[in-house]
mmCIF file of C-alpha atoms and ligand atoms in Angstrom:
data_model
loop_
_atom_site.group_PDB
_atom_site.id
_atom_site.type_symbol
_atom_site.label_atom_id
_atom_site.label_comp_id
_atom_site.label_asym_id
_atom_site.label_seq_id
_atom_site.Cartn_x
_atom_site.Cartn_y
_atom_site.Cartn_z
ATOM 1 C CA UNK C 1 -35.926 7.819 9.506
ATOM 2 C CA UNK C 2 -34.766 11.432 9.195
ATOM 3 C CA UNK C 3 -33.996 12.238 5.580
ATOM 4 C CA UNK C 4 -31.308 14.569 4.310
ATOM 5 C CA UNK C 5 -33.556 17.560 3.745
ATOM 6 C CA UNK C 6 -34.589 17.470 7.420
ATOM 7 C CA UNK C 7 -31.071 17.439 8.778
ATOM 8 C CA UNK C 8 -30.163 20.592 10.631
ATOM 9 C CA UNK C 9 -27.678 19.525 13.257
ATOM 10 C CA UNK C 10 -25.383 16.576 13.886
ATOM 11 C CA UNK C 11 -23.374 15.584 16.936
ATOM 12 C CA UNK C 12 -19.909 14.070 16.832
ATOM 13 C CA UNK C 13 -18.036 12.303 19.588
ATOM 14 C CA UNK C 14 -14.861 10.334 20.184
ATOM 15 C CA UNK C 15 -15.019 7.431 22.576
ATOM 16 C CA UNK C 16 -12.840 4.606 23.911
ATOM 17 C CA UNK C 17 -9.049 4.728 23.642
ATOM 18 C CA UNK C 18 -7.934 7.855 21.820
ATOM 19 C CA UNK C 19 -6.144 7.414 18.512
ATOM 20 C CA UNK C 20 -4.012 9.793 16.450
ATOM 21 C CA UNK C 21 -6.143 11.024 13.569
ATOM 22 C CA UNK C 22 -9.394 11.298 15.500
ATOM 23 C CA UNK C 23 -9.056 15.086 15.341
ATOM 24 C CA UNK C 24 -8.623 14.945 11.573
ATOM 25 C CA UNK C 25 -11.875 12.958 11.354
ATOM 26 C CA UNK C 26 -13.724 15.468 13.549
ATOM 27 C CA UNK C 27 -12.406 18.327 11.421
ATOM 28 C CA UNK C 28 -13.535 16.624 8.211
ATOM 29 C CA UNK C 29 -16.978 15.929 9.678
ATOM 30 C CA UNK C 30 -17.396 19.519 10.833
ATOM 31 C CA UNK C 31 -16.186 21.070 7.590
ATOM 32 C CA UNK C 32 -18.230 18.736 5.359
ATOM 33 C CA UNK C 33 -21.406 19.295 7.332
ATOM 34 C CA UNK C 34 -20.866 23.043 7.683
ATOM 35 C CA UNK C 35 -20.299 23.321 3.926
ATOM 36 C CA UNK C 36 -23.734 21.744 3.434
ATOM 37 C CA UNK C 37 -25.434 24.131 5.831
ATOM 38 C CA UNK C 38 -25.583 21.711 8.742
ATOM 39 C CA UNK C 39 -24.539 22.711 12.225
ATOM 40 C CA UNK C 40 -22.166 20.413 14.113
ATOM 41 C CA UNK C 41 -21.974 19.958 17.854
ATOM 42 C CA UNK C 42 -18.857 18.372 19.345
ATOM 43 C CA UNK C 43 -19.901 16.169 22.266
ATOM 44 C CA UNK C 44 -17.277 16.410 24.999
ATOM 45 C CA UNK C 45 -15.825 13.237 26.542
ATOM 46 C CA UNK C 46 -17.688 10.650 24.467
ATOM 47 C CA UNK C 47 -21.047 9.285 25.591
ATOM 48 C CA UNK C 48 -20.524 10.831 29.029
ATOM 49 C CA UNK C 49 -20.790 14.296 27.470
ATOM 50 C CA UNK C 50 -24.011 13.202 25.782
ATOM 51 C CA UNK C 51 -25.473 12.183 29.137
ATOM 52 C CA UNK C 52 -24.294 15.286 30.974
ATOM 53 C CA UNK C 53 -25.012 17.775 28.204
ATOM 54 C CA UNK C 54 -21.483 18.910 27.504
ATOM 55 C CA UNK C 55 -20.975 20.120 23.988
ATOM 56 C CA UNK C 56 -19.425 22.835 21.899
ATOM 57 C CA UNK C 57 -20.323 24.083 18.492
ATOM 58 C CA UNK C 58 -17.875 23.058 15.802
ATOM 59 C CA UNK C 59 -17.916 25.732 13.158
ATOM 60 C CA UNK C 60 -15.067 25.835 10.659
ATOM 61 C CA UNK C 61 -12.903 28.007 12.923
ATOM 62 C CA UNK C 62 -13.371 25.686 15.915
ATOM 63 C CA UNK C 63 -11.705 22.846 14.015
ATOM 64 C CA UNK C 64 -8.917 24.973 12.592
ATOM 65 C CA UNK C 65 -5.389 23.896 13.566
ATOM 66 C CA UNK C 66 -6.587 20.496 14.789
ATOM 67 C CA UNK C 67 -5.679 18.175 11.906
ATOM 68 C CA UNK C 68 -2.088 17.674 13.073
ATOM 69 C CA UNK C 69 -2.897 17.232 16.756
ATOM 70 C CA UNK C 70 -2.825 13.900 18.486
ATOM 71 C CA UNK C 71 -5.235 12.715 21.168
ATOM 72 C CA UNK C 72 -8.746 14.014 20.754
ATOM 73 C CA UNK C 73 -9.641 17.623 21.455
ATOM 74 C CA UNK C 74 -13.212 16.439 22.117
ATOM 75 C CA UNK C 75 -11.750 14.198 24.827
ATOM 76 C CA UNK C 76 -12.670 10.570 25.321
ATOM 77 C CA UNK C 77 -14.080 8.221 27.897
ATOM 78 C CA UNK C 78 -15.183 4.647 28.385
ATOM 79 C CA UNK C 79 -18.618 5.477 29.785
ATOM 80 C CA UNK C 80 -20.290 2.752 31.867
ATOM 81 C CA UNK C 81 -23.315 4.953 32.574
ATOM 82 C CA UNK C 82 -24.245 4.855 28.898
ATOM 83 C CA UNK C 83 -24.581 1.081 29.055
ATOM 84 C CA UNK C 84 -27.566 1.473 31.397
ATOM 85 C CA UNK C 85 -30.994 2.336 29.970
ATOM 86 C CA UNK C 86 -31.264 5.335 32.304
ATOM 87 C CA UNK C 87 -27.978 6.812 31.085
ATOM 88 C CA UNK C 88 -28.952 6.201 27.494
ATOM 89 C CA UNK C 89 -32.309 7.900 27.926
ATOM 90 C CA UNK C 90 -30.579 10.925 29.484
ATOM 91 C CA UNK C 91 -28.246 11.011 26.487
ATOM 92 C CA UNK C 92 -31.168 10.875 24.065
ATOM 93 C CA UNK C 93 -32.898 13.677 25.998
ATOM 94 C CA UNK C 94 -29.769 15.817 25.585
ATOM 95 C CA UNK C 95 -29.766 15.171 21.848
ATOM 96 C CA UNK C 96 -33.443 16.160 21.657
ATOM 97 C CA UNK C 97 -32.811 19.310 23.696
ATOM 98 C CA UNK C 98 -30.161 20.415 21.215
ATOM 99 C CA UNK C 99 -32.256 19.255 18.258
ATOM 100 C CA UNK C 100 -29.477 16.979 17.101
ATOM 101 C CA UNK C 101 -30.760 14.869 14.213
ATOM 102 C CA UNK C 102 -27.932 12.364 13.946
ATOM 103 C CA UNK C 103 -24.664 11.319 15.547
ATOM 104 C CA UNK C 104 -21.246 10.273 14.291
ATOM 105 C CA UNK C 105 -19.340 8.178 16.829
ATOM 106 C CA UNK C 106 -15.597 7.720 16.343
ATOM 107 C CA UNK C 107 -13.967 4.840 18.216
ATOM 108 C CA UNK C 108 -13.708 1.075 18.441
ATOM 109 C CA UNK C 109 -16.121 -1.773 19.038
ATOM 110 C CA UNK C 110 -17.394 -0.420 22.397
ATOM 111 C CA UNK C 111 -18.184 2.869 20.683
ATOM 112 C CA UNK C 112 -20.088 1.031 17.956
ATOM 113 C CA UNK C 113 -22.184 -0.825 20.513
ATOM 114 C CA UNK C 114 -23.223 2.609 21.779
ATOM 115 C CA UNK C 115 -23.944 3.691 18.197
ATOM 116 C CA UNK C 116 -26.269 0.722 17.741
ATOM 117 C CA UNK C 117 -28.014 1.521 21.026
ATOM 118 C CA UNK C 118 -28.735 5.006 19.709
ATOM 119 C CA UNK C 119 -29.787 3.737 16.279
ATOM 120 C CA UNK C 120 -32.319 1.285 17.652
ATOM 121 C CA UNK C 121 -33.797 4.092 19.761
ATOM 122 C CA UNK C 122 -34.360 6.187 16.673
ATOM 123 C CA UNK C 123 -31.228 8.334 16.553
ATOM 124 C CA UNK C 124 -29.507 7.945 13.174
ATOM 125 C CA UNK C 125 -25.912 7.069 14.028
ATOM 126 C CA UNK C 126 -22.839 6.278 11.949
ATOM 127 C CA UNK C 127 -19.587 4.850 13.363
ATOM 128 C CA UNK C 128 -16.073 5.686 12.240
ATOM 129 C CA UNK C 129 -13.323 3.229 13.257
ATOM 130 C CA UNK C 130 -10.746 5.024 15.398
ATOM 131 C CA UNK C 131 -8.389 2.750 17.308
ATOM 132 C CA UNK C 132 -4.681 2.110 17.262
ATOM 133 C CA UNK C 133 -5.400 -1.637 17.446
ATOM 134 C CA UNK C 134 -6.747 -2.180 13.893
ATOM 135 C CA UNK C 135 -9.100 -4.685 15.437
ATOM 136 C CA UNK C 136 -12.332 -3.998 13.584
ATOM 137 C CA UNK C 137 -12.501 -7.081 11.379
ATOM 138 C CA UNK C 138 -14.860 -5.482 8.851
ATOM 139 C CA UNK C 139 -12.343 -2.753 8.054
ATOM 140 C CA UNK C 140 -8.848 -3.198 6.694
ATOM 141 C CA UNK C 141 -7.839 -0.130 8.641
ATOM 142 C CA UNK C 142 -8.657 1.829 11.777
ATOM 143 C CA UNK C 143 -7.621 5.442 12.301
ATOM 144 C CA UNK C 144 -4.470 5.698 14.420
ATOM 145 C CA UNK C 145 -2.949 2.356 13.458
ATOM 146 C CA UNK C 146 -0.228 3.774 11.220
ATOM 147 C CA UNK C 147 0.838 6.435 13.703
ATOM 148 C CA UNK C 148 0.967 3.904 16.530
ATOM 149 C CA UNK C 149 3.153 1.564 14.474
ATOM 150 C CA UNK C 150 5.393 4.442 13.438
ATOM 151 C CA UNK C 151 5.850 5.371 17.098
ATOM 152 C CA UNK C 152 6.646 1.766 17.968
ATOM 153 C CA UNK C 153 9.361 1.442 15.350
ATOM 154 C CA UNK C 154 10.879 4.808 16.286
ATOM 155 C CA UNK C 155 11.211 3.575 19.855
ATOM 156 C CA UNK C 156 12.345 0.107 18.890
ATOM 157 C CA UNK C 157 15.021 1.591 16.617
ATOM 158 C CA UNK C 158 16.324 3.492 19.637
ATOM 159 C CA UNK C 159 16.364 0.325 21.685
ATOM 160 C CA UNK C 160 18.261 -1.408 18.918
ATOM 161 C CA UNK C 161 20.949 1.303 19.029
ATOM 162 C CA UNK C 162 21.741 0.575 22.635
ATOM 163 C CA UNK C 163 21.268 -3.205 22.245
ATOM 164 C CA UNK C 164 23.831 -3.242 19.467
ATOM 165 C CA UNK C 165 26.338 -1.256 21.555
ATOM 166 C CA UNK C 166 25.966 -3.658 24.475
ATOM 167 C CA UNK C 167 25.304 -6.869 22.531
ATOM 168 C CA UNK C 168 21.972 -7.298 24.285
ATOM 169 C CA UNK C 169 18.421 -8.352 23.541
ATOM 170 C CA UNK C 170 15.390 -6.182 24.165
ATOM 171 C CA UNK C 171 11.919 -7.620 24.534
ATOM 172 C CA UNK C 172 9.369 -4.924 23.761
ATOM 173 C CA UNK C 173 5.696 -5.162 24.657
ATOM 174 C CA UNK C 174 3.295 -3.213 22.478
ATOM 175 C CA UNK C 175 -0.401 -2.401 22.696
ATOM 176 C CA UNK C 176 -3.083 -3.861 20.446
ATOM 177 C CA UNK C 177 -5.467 -5.454 22.916
ATOM 178 C CA UNK C 178 -6.390 -8.922 21.502
ATOM 179 C CA UNK C 179 -5.103 -8.177 18.006
ATOM 180 C CA UNK C 180 -1.543 -8.829 16.857
ATOM 181 C CA UNK C 181 -1.611 -6.312 13.991
ATOM 182 C CA UNK C 182 0.671 -3.739 15.630
ATOM 183 C CA UNK C 183 2.990 -6.496 16.853
ATOM 184 C CA UNK C 184 3.451 -8.360 13.569
ATOM 185 C CA UNK C 185 3.893 -5.246 11.448
ATOM 186 C CA UNK C 186 6.349 -3.580 13.768
ATOM 187 C CA UNK C 187 8.251 -6.849 14.178
ATOM 188 C CA UNK C 188 8.687 -6.987 10.406
ATOM 189 C CA UNK C 189 9.556 -3.299 10.126
ATOM 190 C CA UNK C 190 12.054 -3.235 12.986
ATOM 191 C CA UNK C 191 13.862 -6.415 11.972
ATOM 192 C CA UNK C 192 12.938 -8.279 15.131
ATOM 193 C CA UNK C 193 14.124 -11.816 15.642
ATOM 194 C CA UNK C 194 10.828 -13.044 17.087
ATOM 195 C CA UNK C 195 7.347 -11.839 17.840
ATOM 196 C CA UNK C 196 4.546 -13.074 20.041
ATOM 197 C CA UNK C 197 1.016 -12.564 18.710
ATOM 198 C CA UNK C 198 -2.370 -13.892 19.810
ATOM 199 C CA UNK C 199 -2.986 -15.261 16.302
ATOM 200 C CA UNK C 200 -0.175 -17.854 16.387
ATOM 201 C CA UNK C 201 1.364 -20.183 18.978
ATOM 202 C CA UNK C 202 4.699 -19.155 20.457
ATOM 203 C CA UNK C 203 7.497 -21.635 21.026
ATOM 204 C CA UNK C 204 9.707 -20.146 23.728
ATOM 205 C CA UNK C 205 12.359 -22.827 23.538
ATOM 206 C CA UNK C 206 12.691 -22.455 19.767
ATOM 207 C CA UNK C 207 12.964 -18.686 20.188
ATOM 208 C CA UNK C 208 15.800 -18.973 22.726
ATOM 209 C CA UNK C 209 17.576 -21.599 20.623
ATOM 210 C CA UNK C 210 17.351 -19.307 17.633
ATOM 211 C CA UNK C 211 18.935 -16.465 19.593
ATOM 212 C CA UNK C 212 21.756 -18.773 20.702
ATOM 213 C CA UNK C 213 22.300 -19.994 17.133
ATOM 214 C CA UNK C 214 22.369 -16.444 15.793
ATOM 215 C CA UNK C 215 24.752 -15.347 18.550
ATOM 216 C CA UNK C 216 27.088 -18.211 17.637
ATOM 217 C CA UNK C 217 26.908 -16.919 14.043
ATOM 218 C CA UNK C 218 27.997 -13.499 15.282
ATOM 219 C CA UNK C 219 24.766 -11.530 15.699
ATOM 220 C CA UNK C 220 25.177 -8.961 18.458
ATOM 221 C CA UNK C 221 21.719 -7.575 19.193
ATOM 222 C CA UNK C 222 18.193 -8.961 19.225
ATOM 223 C CA UNK C 223 14.722 -7.523 19.342
ATOM 224 C CA UNK C 224 11.553 -9.370 20.242
ATOM 225 C CA UNK C 225 8.135 -7.749 19.943
ATOM 226 C CA UNK C 226 5.399 -9.081 22.202
ATOM 227 C CA UNK C 227 1.705 -8.282 22.105
ATOM 228 C CA UNK C 228 0.173 -6.913 25.303
ATOM 229 C CA UNK C 229 -2.293 -9.800 25.055
ATOM 230 C CA UNK C 230 0.412 -11.679 27.011
ATOM 231 C CA UNK C 231 0.852 -9.350 29.966
ATOM 232 C CA UNK C 232 3.602 -11.234 31.811
ATOM 233 C CA UNK C 233 5.276 -13.050 28.951
ATOM 234 C CA UNK C 234 7.642 -10.297 27.773
ATOM 235 C CA UNK C 235 9.268 -9.608 31.105
ATOM 236 C CA UNK C 236 9.597 -13.314 31.884
ATOM 237 C CA UNK C 237 11.021 -14.046 28.450
ATOM 238 C CA UNK C 238 13.714 -11.399 28.906
ATOM 239 C CA UNK C 239 14.679 -12.968 32.254
ATOM 240 C CA UNK C 240 14.679 -16.454 30.753
ATOM 241 C CA UNK C 241 16.905 -15.504 27.803
ATOM 242 C CA UNK C 242 19.305 -13.831 30.218
ATOM 243 C CA UNK C 243 19.397 -16.868 32.527
ATOM 244 C CA UNK C 244 19.600 -19.590 29.866
ATOM 245 C CA UNK C 245 22.357 -17.863 27.887
ATOM 246 C CA UNK C 246 24.264 -17.041 31.099
ATOM 247 C CA UNK C 247 24.245 -20.701 32.058
ATOM 248 C CA UNK C 248 25.337 -21.704 28.563
ATOM 249 C CA UNK C 249 28.127 -19.149 28.466
ATOM 250 C CA UNK C 250 29.436 -20.435 31.821
ATOM 251 C CA UNK C 251 29.158 -24.045 30.701
ATOM 252 C CA UNK C 252 31.096 -23.392 27.525
ATOM 253 C CA UNK C 253 33.441 -20.838 29.086
ATOM 254 C CA UNK C 254 32.439 -18.375 26.364
ATOM 255 C CA UNK C 255 31.057 -15.124 27.726
ATOM 256 C CA UNK C 256 30.022 -14.026 24.222
ATOM 257 C CA UNK C 257 27.161 -16.474 24.411
ATOM 258 C CA UNK C 258 25.556 -14.486 27.207
ATOM 259 C CA UNK C 259 22.659 -12.449 25.834
ATOM 260 C CA UNK C 260 21.676 -10.048 28.560
ATOM 261 C CA UNK C 261 18.057 -9.147 27.919
ATOM 262 C CA UNK C 262 16.011 -6.141 28.949
ATOM 263 C CA UNK C 263 12.271 -5.628 28.911
ATOM 264 C CA UNK C 264 10.440 -2.511 27.792
ATOM 265 C CA UNK C 265 6.702 -1.842 27.845
ATOM 266 C CA UNK C 266 5.831 0.973 25.466
ATOM 267 C CA UNK C 267 2.268 1.087 26.813
ATOM 268 C CA UNK C 268 0.378 4.325 26.170
ATOM 269 C CA UNK C 269 3.306 6.131 24.562
ATOM 270 C CA UNK C 270 2.176 4.637 21.254
ATOM 271 C CA UNK C 271 -1.222 6.323 21.508
ATOM 272 C CA UNK C 272 0.339 9.778 21.389
ATOM 273 C CA UNK C 273 2.141 11.735 18.703
ATOM 274 C CA UNK C 274 1.079 13.731 15.695
ATOM 275 C CA UNK C 275 -0.895 11.593 13.208
ATOM 276 C CA UNK C 276 0.936 10.375 10.117
ATOM 277 C CA UNK C 277 -0.126 11.325 6.620
ATOM 278 C CA UNK C 278 -1.904 7.955 6.286
ATOM 279 C CA UNK C 279 -3.961 8.575 9.396
ATOM 280 C CA UNK C 280 -4.834 12.149 8.487
ATOM 281 C CA UNK C 281 -5.933 11.157 4.996
ATOM 282 C CA UNK C 282 -7.925 8.092 6.007
ATOM 283 C CA UNK C 283 -9.558 9.949 8.897
ATOM 284 C CA UNK C 284 -10.520 12.758 6.531
ATOM 285 C CA UNK C 285 -12.027 10.405 3.935
ATOM 286 C CA UNK C 286 -13.893 8.426 6.575
ATOM 287 C CA UNK C 287 -15.200 11.609 8.229
ATOM 288 C CA UNK C 288 -16.529 12.950 4.934
ATOM 289 C CA UNK C 289 -18.188 9.622 4.149
ATOM 290 C CA UNK C 290 -19.819 9.449 7.571
ATOM 291 C CA UNK C 291 -21.537 12.798 6.994
ATOM 292 C CA UNK C 292 -22.646 11.714 3.529
ATOM 293 C CA UNK C 293 -24.157 8.531 4.939
ATOM 294 C CA UNK C 294 -26.109 10.420 7.591
ATOM 295 C CA UNK C 295 -27.365 12.880 5.003
ATOM 296 C CA UNK C 296 -28.431 10.022 2.755
ATOM 297 C CA UNK C 297 -30.707 8.889 5.562
ATOM 298 C CA UNK C 298 -28.618 5.920 6.657
ATOM 299 C CA UNK C 299 -28.047 4.701 10.179
ATOM 300 C CA UNK C 300 -26.319 1.950 12.159
ATOM 301 C CA UNK C 301 -23.470 1.738 9.683
ATOM 302 C CA UNK C 302 -19.742 1.952 10.127
ATOM 303 C CA UNK C 303 -17.442 3.453 7.593
ATOM 304 C CA UNK C 304 -14.718 0.986 6.622
ATOM 305 C CA UNK C 305 -11.717 0.744 4.356
ATOM 306 C CA UNK C 306 -11.628 -2.237 1.975
ATOM 307 C CA UNK C 307 -8.742 -2.690 -0.403
ATOM 308 C CA UNK C 308 -7.962 1.011 -0.336
ATOM 309 C CA UNK C 309 -11.570 2.107 -0.916
ATOM 310 C CA UNK C 310 -13.876 3.728 1.609
ATOM 311 C CA UNK C 311 -17.093 1.752 2.037
ATOM 312 C CA UNK C 312 -19.718 1.042 4.691
ATOM 313 C CA UNK C 313 -21.256 -1.932 6.410
ATOM 314 C CA UNK C 314 -23.956 -2.610 8.965
ATOM 315 C CA UNK C 315 -22.706 -2.398 12.566
ATOM 316 C CA UNK C 316 -24.498 -5.604 13.567
ATOM 317 C CA UNK C 317 -22.914 -7.427 10.651
ATOM 318 C CA UNK C 318 -19.506 -6.104 11.613
ATOM 319 C CA UNK C 319 -19.961 -7.222 15.225
ATOM 320 C CA UNK C 320 -20.895 -10.756 14.209
ATOM 321 C CA UNK C 321 -17.946 -10.813 11.822
ATOM 322 C CA UNK C 322 -15.646 -9.689 14.641
ATOM 323 C CA UNK C 323 -16.879 -12.453 16.905
ATOM 324 C CA UNK C 324 -16.556 -15.030 14.162
ATOM 325 C CA UNK C 325 -12.978 -13.914 13.566
ATOM 326 C CA UNK C 326 -12.139 -14.025 17.256
ATOM 327 C CA UNK C 327 -14.072 -17.247 17.883
ATOM 328 C CA UNK C 328 -16.374 -15.592 20.452
ATOM 329 C CA UNK C 329 -19.775 -16.108 18.798
ATOM 330 C CA UNK C 330 -22.610 -16.835 21.209
ATOM 331 C CA UNK C 331 -25.657 -19.004 20.425
ATOM 332 C CA UNK C 332 -28.278 -17.192 18.384
ATOM 333 C CA UNK C 333 -25.989 -14.425 17.188
ATOM 334 C CA UNK C 334 -25.991 -15.596 13.594
ATOM 335 C CA UNK C 335 -29.683 -16.572 13.446
ATOM 336 C CA UNK C 336 -30.776 -13.599 11.391
ATOM 337 C CA UNK C 337 -28.268 -14.276 8.614
ATOM 338 C CA UNK C 338 -28.899 -16.581 5.665
ATOM 339 C CA UNK C 339 -26.598 -19.482 4.894
ATOM 340 C CA UNK C 340 -25.276 -17.488 1.953
ATOM 341 C CA UNK C 341 -24.537 -14.439 4.110
ATOM 342 C CA UNK C 342 -22.761 -16.610 6.670
ATOM 343 C CA UNK C 343 -20.720 -18.241 3.929
ATOM 344 C CA UNK C 344 -19.685 -14.757 2.756
ATOM 345 C CA UNK C 345 -18.600 -13.887 6.287
ATOM 346 C CA UNK C 346 -16.566 -17.106 6.514
ATOM 347 C CA UNK C 347 -14.927 -16.247 3.200
ATOM 348 C CA UNK C 348 -14.115 -12.750 4.403
ATOM 349 C CA UNK C 349 -12.556 -14.141 7.570
ATOM 350 C CA UNK C 350 -10.600 -16.821 5.739
ATOM 351 C CA UNK C 351 -9.081 -14.141 3.475
ATOM 352 C CA UNK C 352 -8.174 -11.980 6.469
ATOM 353 C CA UNK C 353 -6.597 -14.914 8.305
ATOM 354 C CA UNK C 354 -4.674 -15.939 5.190
ATOM 355 C CA UNK C 355 -3.278 -12.412 4.911
ATOM 356 C CA UNK C 356 -2.191 -12.518 8.540
ATOM 357 C CA UNK C 357 -0.624 -15.949 8.160
ATOM 358 C CA UNK C 358 1.275 -14.817 5.068
ATOM 359 C CA UNK C 359 2.676 -11.841 6.992
ATOM 360 C CA UNK C 360 3.690 -14.118 9.859
ATOM 361 C CA UNK C 361 5.329 -16.614 7.498
ATOM 362 C CA UNK C 362 7.242 -13.818 5.786
ATOM 363 C CA UNK C 363 8.357 -12.473 9.141
ATOM 364 C CA UNK C 364 9.650 -15.871 10.233
ATOM 365 C CA UNK C 365 11.550 -16.399 7.031
ATOM 366 C CA UNK C 366 13.278 -13.030 7.332
ATOM 367 C CA UNK C 367 13.914 -13.173 11.067
ATOM 368 C CA UNK C 368 17.126 -15.114 10.838
HETATM 369 O O1 F6P S 401 -7.882 0.101 22.281
HETATM 370 C C1 F6P S 401 -6.778 0.915 22.363
HETATM 371 C C2 F6P S 401 -5.929 0.553 23.536
HETATM 372 O O2 F6P S 401 -4.823 1.423 23.584
HETATM 373 C C3 F6P S 401 -5.458 -0.891 23.567
HETATM 374 O O3 F6P S 401 -4.363 -1.129 22.723
HETATM 375 C C4 F6P S 401 -5.152 -1.086 25.033
HETATM 376 O O4 F6P S 401 -5.276 -2.417 25.406
HETATM 377 C C5 F6P S 401 -6.205 -0.237 25.691
HETATM 378 O O5 F6P S 401 -6.658 0.695 24.730
HETATM 379 C C6 F6P S 401 -5.735 0.508 26.905
HETATM 380 O O6 F6P S 401 -6.817 1.146 27.470
HETATM 381 P P1 F6P S 401 -6.714 2.288 28.565
HETATM 382 O O7 F6P S 401 -6.288 3.547 27.885
HETATM 383 O O8 F6P S 401 -8.068 2.392 29.109
HETATM 384 O O9 F6P S 401 -5.662 1.850 29.549
#
């Protein structure tokens, strides 16, 4: 393992879906390393840039004026070539050519798989969680999550304006991949009447009945937030609400019962925008910690946030935890862990699920 005193140069990359705040992390990494006499190379376009030898030096001036920018100025990619041994060996050759002693990889779980691949081949690598989805189970927070949610509620507030004028419903689909974190939080914060998340069953009939009941009580507009994990549900739900309430209004001869419903997919709009204070600060703290971990001679770790504190954990551990949380464990994956370690993981997951359930219960109580 390369120890701190031998470190001369580190590489940093952003990979996977971009997330607001990634630039703040890169800036913090560059400035921390530079301050300690270590050169930093920015690898362009994620692992692809590592394979094809595309990099720029990140001295302090190169990262100036970047903290407030969205996207990633190092660019990003989901690189299939890196998953093959040949691509990986090319990437390692590039690192050797530039005498890069360690790598910091900012991204989500795919990025961390790449980080492990480098670590096991002798390149000290630290991961930093950057993803709007907040779907790294081991960390309470991933860089970009707050900005993405802020963008969602800004847009949903606009939709509410027009819904209220026209006494309509708007079903809004938001990103988050398989995680309902963006959905549940923005549903709470926008005052939605229902939300559809992968973590809980959805009762369509109950949702429509609730809208009808609330309309009878005089509520004009309705918002429903749907996770992108249900790609067709949102649009179909909007059509169904429109049709069912139309039929009811005709049956009862009361056109006020008709809740015309529109569908809106926010899609990639929520990945853009200047990072919020929360994202800039967390990205900065995580970036600094990542450099410190590399310099301490550590590898195959990710930087995480736990109860407001910055910490680290083993990437392999975090991947098993993720799979346990999502119920996608494969045989043999937990073999190397002791019964005690597995019990700790279960405890961790139970606490996380309880937190999610509490948020969902609170949402349902308020959404009336
Ligand atoms: O992981 C971030 C994310 O934006 C997800 O929310 C979404 O499912 C996915 O990336 C979209 O990926 P792409 O940018 O490749 O379409």
